[in-house]
Coordinates of N, CA, C and O in Angstrom, one line a residue:
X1 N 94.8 112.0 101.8 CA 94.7 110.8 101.0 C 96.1 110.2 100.8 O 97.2 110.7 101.1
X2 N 95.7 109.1 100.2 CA 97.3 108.3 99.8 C 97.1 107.6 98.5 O 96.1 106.8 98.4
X3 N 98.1 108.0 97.3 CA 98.7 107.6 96.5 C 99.1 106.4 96.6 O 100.0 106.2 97.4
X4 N 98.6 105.2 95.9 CA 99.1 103.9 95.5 C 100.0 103.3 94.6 O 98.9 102.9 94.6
X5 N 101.0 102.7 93.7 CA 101.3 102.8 92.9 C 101.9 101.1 93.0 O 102.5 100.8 94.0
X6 N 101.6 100.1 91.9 CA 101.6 98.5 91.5 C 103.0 98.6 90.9 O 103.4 99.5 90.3
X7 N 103.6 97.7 91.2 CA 105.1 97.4 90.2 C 105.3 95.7 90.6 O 104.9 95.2 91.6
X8 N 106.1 95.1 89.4 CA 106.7 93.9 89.8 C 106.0 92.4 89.0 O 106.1 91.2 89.0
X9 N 105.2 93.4 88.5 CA 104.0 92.3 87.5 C 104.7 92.3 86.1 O 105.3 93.3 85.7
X10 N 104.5 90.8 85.5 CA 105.4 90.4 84.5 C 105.0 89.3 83.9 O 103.8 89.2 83.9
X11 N 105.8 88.4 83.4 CA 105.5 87.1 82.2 C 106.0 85.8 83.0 O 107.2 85.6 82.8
X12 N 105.4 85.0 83.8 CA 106.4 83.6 84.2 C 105.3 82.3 83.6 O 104.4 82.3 82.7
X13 N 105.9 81.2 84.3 CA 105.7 80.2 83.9 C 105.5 79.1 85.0 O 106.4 78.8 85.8
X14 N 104.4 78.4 84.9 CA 103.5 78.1 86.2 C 104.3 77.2 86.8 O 104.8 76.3 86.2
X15 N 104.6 77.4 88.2 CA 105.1 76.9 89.5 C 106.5 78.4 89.5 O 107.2 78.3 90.6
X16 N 106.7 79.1 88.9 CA 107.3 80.2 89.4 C 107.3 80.8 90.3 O 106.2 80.4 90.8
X17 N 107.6 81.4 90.8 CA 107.5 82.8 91.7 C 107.8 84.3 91.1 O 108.7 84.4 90.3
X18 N 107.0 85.3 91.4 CA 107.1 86.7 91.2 C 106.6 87.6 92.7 O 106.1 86.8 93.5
X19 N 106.7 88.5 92.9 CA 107.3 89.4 94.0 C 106.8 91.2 93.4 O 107.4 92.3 93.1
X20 N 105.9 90.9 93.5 CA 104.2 92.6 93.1 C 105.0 93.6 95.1 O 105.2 93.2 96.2
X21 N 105.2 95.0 94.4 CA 105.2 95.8 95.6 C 104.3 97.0 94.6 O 104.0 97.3 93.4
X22 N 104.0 97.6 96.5 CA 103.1 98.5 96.9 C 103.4 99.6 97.2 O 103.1 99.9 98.4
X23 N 104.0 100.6 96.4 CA 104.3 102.0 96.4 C 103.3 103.2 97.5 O 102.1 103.0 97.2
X24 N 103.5 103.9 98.2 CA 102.5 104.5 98.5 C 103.1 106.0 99.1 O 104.1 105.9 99.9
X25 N 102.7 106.9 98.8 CA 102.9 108.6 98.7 C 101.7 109.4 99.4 O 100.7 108.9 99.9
X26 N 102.1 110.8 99.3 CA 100.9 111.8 99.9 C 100.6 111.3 101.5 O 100.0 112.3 102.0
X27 N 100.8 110.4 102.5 CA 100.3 110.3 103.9 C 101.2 109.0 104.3 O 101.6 108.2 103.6
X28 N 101.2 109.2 105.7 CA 101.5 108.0 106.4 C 101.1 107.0 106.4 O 99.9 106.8 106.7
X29 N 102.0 105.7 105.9 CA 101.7 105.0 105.2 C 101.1 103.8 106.7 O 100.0 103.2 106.8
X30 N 101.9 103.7 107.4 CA 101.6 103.2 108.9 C 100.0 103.4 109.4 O 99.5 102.6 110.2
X31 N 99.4 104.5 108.8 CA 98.1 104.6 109.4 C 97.3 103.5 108.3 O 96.3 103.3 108.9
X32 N 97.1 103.0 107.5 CA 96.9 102.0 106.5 C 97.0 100.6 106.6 O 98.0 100.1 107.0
X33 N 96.0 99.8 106.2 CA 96.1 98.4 106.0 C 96.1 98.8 104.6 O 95.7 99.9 104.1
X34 N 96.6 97.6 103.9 CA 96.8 97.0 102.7 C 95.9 96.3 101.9 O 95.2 97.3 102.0
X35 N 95.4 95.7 101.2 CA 94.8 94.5 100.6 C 95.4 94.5 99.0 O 95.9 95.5 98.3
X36 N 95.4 93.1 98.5 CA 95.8 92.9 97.3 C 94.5 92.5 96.7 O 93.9 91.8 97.5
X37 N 93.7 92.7 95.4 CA 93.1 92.1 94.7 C 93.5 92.4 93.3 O 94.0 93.5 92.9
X38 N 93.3 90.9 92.3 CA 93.1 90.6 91.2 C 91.9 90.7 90.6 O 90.9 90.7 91.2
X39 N 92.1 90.8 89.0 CA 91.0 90.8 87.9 C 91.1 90.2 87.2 O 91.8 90.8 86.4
X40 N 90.9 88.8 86.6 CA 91.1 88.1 85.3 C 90.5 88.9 83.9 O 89.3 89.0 83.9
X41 N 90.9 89.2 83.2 CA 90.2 89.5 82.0 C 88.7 89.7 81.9 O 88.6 89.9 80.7
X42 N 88.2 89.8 82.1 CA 86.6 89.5 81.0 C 85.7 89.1 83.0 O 84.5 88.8 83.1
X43 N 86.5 89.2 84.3 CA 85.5 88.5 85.3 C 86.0 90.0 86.6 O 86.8 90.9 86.4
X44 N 85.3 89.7 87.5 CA 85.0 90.7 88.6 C 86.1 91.1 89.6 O 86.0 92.2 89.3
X45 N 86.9 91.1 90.2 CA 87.9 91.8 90.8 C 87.5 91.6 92.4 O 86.6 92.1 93.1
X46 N 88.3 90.6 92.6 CA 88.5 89.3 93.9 C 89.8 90.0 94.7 O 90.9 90.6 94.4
X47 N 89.0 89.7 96.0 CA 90.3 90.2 97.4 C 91.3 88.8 97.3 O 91.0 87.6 97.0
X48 N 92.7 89.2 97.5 CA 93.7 88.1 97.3 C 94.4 87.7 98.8 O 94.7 86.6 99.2
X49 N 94.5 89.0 99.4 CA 95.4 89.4 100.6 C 95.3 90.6 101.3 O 94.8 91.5 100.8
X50 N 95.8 90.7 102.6 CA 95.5 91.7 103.5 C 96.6 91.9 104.2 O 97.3 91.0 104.3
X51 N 96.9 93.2 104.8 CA 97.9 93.3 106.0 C 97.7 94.0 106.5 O 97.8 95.0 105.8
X52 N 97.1 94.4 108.0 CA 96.8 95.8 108.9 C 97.8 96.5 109.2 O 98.9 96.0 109.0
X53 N 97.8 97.6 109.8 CA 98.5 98.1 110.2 C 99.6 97.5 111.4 O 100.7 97.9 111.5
X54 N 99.2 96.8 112.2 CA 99.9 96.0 113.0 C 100.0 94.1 112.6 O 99.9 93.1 113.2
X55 N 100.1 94.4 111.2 CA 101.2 93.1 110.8 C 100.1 92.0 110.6 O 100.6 91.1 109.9
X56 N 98.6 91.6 111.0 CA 98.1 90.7 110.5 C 97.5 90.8 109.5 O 97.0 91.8 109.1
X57 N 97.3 89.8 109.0 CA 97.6 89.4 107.5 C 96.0 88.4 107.3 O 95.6 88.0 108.4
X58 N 95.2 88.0 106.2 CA 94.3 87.5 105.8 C 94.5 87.2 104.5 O 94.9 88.0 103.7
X59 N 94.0 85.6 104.2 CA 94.1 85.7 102.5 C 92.7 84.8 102.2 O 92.1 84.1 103.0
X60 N 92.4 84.9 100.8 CA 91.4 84.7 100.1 C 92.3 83.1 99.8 O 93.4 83.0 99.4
X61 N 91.3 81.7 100.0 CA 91.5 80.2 100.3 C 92.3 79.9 99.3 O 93.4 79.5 99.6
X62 N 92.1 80.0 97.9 CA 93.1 80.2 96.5 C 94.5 79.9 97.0 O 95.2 78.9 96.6
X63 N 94.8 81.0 97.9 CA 96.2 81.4 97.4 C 97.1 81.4 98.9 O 98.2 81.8 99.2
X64 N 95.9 80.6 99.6 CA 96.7 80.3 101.0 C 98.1 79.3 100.9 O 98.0 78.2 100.2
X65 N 99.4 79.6 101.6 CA 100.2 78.7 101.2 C 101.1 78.7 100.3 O 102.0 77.9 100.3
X66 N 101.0 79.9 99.2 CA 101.6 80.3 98.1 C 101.7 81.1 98.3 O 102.9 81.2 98.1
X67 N 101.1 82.4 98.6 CA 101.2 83.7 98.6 C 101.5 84.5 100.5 O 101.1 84.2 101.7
X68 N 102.4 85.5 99.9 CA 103.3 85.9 101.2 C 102.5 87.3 101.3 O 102.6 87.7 100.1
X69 N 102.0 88.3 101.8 CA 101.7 89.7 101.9 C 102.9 90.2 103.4 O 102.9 89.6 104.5
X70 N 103.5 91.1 103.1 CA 104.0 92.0 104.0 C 104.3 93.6 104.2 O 104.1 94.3 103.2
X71 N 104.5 93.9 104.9 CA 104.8 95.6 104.4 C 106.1 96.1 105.1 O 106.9 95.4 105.6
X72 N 106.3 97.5 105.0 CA 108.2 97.7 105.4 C 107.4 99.3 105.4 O 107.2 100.0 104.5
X73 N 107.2 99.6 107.0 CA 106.9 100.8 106.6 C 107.7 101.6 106.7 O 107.3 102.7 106.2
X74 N 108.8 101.8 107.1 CA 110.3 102.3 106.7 C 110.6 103.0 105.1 O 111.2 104.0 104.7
X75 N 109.8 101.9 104.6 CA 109.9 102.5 102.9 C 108.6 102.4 102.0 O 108.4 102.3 100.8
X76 N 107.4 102.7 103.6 CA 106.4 102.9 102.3 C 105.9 102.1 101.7 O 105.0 102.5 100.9
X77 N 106.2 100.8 101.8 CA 105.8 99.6 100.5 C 105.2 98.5 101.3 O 105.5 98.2 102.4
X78 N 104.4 98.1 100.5 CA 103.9 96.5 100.7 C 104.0 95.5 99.9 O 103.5 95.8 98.9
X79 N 104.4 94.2 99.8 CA 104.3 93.1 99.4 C 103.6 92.0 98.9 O 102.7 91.6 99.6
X80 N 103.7 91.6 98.1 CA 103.1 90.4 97.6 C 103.6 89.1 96.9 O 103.2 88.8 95.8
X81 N 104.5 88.2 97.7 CA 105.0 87.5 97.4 C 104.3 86.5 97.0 O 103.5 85.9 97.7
X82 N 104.7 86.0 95.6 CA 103.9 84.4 94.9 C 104.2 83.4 94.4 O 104.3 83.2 93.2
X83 N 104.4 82.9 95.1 CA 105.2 81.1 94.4 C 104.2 80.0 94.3 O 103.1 80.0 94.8
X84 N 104.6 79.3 93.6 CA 104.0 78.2 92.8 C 102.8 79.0 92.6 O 101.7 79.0 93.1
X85 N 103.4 79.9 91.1 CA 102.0 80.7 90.5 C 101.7 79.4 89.8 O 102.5 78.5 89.9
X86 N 100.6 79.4 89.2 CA 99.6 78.7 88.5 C 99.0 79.4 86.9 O 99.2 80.6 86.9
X87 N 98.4 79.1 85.8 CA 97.7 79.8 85.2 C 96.7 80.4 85.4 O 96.5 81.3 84.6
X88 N 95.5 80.3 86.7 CA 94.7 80.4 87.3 C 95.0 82.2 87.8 O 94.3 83.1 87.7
X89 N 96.1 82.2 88.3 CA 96.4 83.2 89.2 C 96.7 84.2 88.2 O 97.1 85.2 88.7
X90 N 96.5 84.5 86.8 CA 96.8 85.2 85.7 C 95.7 86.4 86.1 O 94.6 86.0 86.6
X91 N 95.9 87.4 86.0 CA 95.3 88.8 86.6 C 95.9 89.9 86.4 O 97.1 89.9 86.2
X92 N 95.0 91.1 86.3 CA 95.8 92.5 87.0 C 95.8 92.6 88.2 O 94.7 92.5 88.8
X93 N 97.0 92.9 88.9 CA 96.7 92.6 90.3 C 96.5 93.9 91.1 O 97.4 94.7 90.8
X94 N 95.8 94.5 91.9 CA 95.8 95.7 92.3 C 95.7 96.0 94.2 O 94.9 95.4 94.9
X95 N 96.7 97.2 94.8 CA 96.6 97.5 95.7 C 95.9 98.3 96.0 O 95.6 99.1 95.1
X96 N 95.3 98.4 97.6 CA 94.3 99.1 97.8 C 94.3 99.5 99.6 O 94.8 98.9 100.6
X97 N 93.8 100.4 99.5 CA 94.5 100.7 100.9 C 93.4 101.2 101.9 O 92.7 102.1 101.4
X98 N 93.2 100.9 102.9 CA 92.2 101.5 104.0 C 92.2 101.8 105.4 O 92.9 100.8 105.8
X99 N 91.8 102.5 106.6 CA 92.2 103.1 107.7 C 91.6 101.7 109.1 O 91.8 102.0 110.3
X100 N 90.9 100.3 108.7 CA 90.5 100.0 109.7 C 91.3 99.2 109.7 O 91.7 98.4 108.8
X101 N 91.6 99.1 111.3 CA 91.9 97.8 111.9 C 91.7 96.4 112.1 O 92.5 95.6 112.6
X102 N 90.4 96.0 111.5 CA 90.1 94.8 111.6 C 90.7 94.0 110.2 O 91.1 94.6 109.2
X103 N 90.6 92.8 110.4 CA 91.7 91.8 109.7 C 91.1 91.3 108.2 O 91.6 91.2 107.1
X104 N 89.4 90.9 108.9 CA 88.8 89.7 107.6 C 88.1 91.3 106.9 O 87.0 91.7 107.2
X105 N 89.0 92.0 106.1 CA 88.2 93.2 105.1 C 88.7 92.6 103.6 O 89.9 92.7 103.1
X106 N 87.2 91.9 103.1 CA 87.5 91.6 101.9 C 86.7 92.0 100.4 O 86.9 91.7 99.3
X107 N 85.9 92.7 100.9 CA 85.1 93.7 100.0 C 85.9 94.9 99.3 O 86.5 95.7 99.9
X108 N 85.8 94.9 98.0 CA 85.9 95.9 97.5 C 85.6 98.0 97.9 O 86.4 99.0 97.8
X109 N 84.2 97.8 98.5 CA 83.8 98.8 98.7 C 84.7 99.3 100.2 O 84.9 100.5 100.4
X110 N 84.9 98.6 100.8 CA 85.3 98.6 102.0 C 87.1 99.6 102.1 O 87.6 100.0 103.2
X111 N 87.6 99.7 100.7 CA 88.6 100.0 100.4 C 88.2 101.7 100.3 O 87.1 102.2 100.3
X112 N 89.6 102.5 100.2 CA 89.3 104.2 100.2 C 90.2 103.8 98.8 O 89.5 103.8 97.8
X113 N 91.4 103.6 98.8 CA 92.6 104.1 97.8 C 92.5 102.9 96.8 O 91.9 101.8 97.1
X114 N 93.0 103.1 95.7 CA 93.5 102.1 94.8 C 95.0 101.9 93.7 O 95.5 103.1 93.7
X115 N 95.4 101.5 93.4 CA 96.5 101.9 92.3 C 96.1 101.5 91.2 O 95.1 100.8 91.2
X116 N 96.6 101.6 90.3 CA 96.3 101.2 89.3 C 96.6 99.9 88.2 O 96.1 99.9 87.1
X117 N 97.4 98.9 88.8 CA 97.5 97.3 88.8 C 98.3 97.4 87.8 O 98.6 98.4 87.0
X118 N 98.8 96.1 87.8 CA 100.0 95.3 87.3 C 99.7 94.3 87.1 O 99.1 93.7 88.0
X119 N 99.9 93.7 85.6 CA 99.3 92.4 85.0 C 100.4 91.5 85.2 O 101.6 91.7 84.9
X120 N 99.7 90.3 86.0 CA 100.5 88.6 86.2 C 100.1 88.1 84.9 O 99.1 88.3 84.4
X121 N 101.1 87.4 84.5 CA 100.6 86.6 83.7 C 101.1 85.1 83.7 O 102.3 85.3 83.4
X122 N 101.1 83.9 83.9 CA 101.2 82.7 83.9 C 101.1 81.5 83.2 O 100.1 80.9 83.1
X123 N 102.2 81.1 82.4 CA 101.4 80.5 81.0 C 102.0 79.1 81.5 O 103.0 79.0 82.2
X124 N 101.3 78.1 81.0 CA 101.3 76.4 81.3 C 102.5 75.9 80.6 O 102.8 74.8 80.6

């Protein structure tokens, strides 16, 4: 298995940017794709972003254009870069990690690992 762990979530102010990484321990982190999902408060927990193990990337229509996913497997970590946040984008945001290769994996269930998220918050 592999250990997840959220950092980088914090307080801005809408058209900002903030910069969420993806900690990951216990296994090779290279055998892994990525995905980012958010939770708003009180609603259901939405796919944001993706990165396979060989570098492609997928995002949820939202946040196309604003949002950067990458990873560094040298150190283990993945990315989530987000500019011109919005109040909309206000969430706990959570990484999540799984062994297939294909690109469009936007299901929750579809995921093995999780971390335990880091709240965005965005105020107008």
């Amino acid at each position: 298995q592999v250990q997840l762990a959220e950092s980088g979530g914090g307080l801005v102010q809408s058209g900002d940017s903030l910069r969420l990484s993806c900690s990951a321990s216990g296994r090779t982190f290279s055998r892994y794709s990525i995905g980012w999902f958010r939770q708003p408060s009180g609603q259901e927990r939405s796919f944001v972003a993706r990165i396979t193990q060989t570098g492609q990337t997928y995002y949820t229509d939202s946040v196309k254009g604003r949002f950067t996913i990458s990873r560094d497997n040298a150190k283990n970590t993945a990315s989530l870069q987000m500019n011109s946040l919005k109040p909309e984008d206000t969430a706990i945001y959570y990484c999540a990690g799984d062994r297939s290769y294909n690109t469009r994996v936007s299901r929750k269930a579809e995921y093995e690992y999780w971390g335990q998220g880091t709240p965005v918050t965005v105020s107008s």
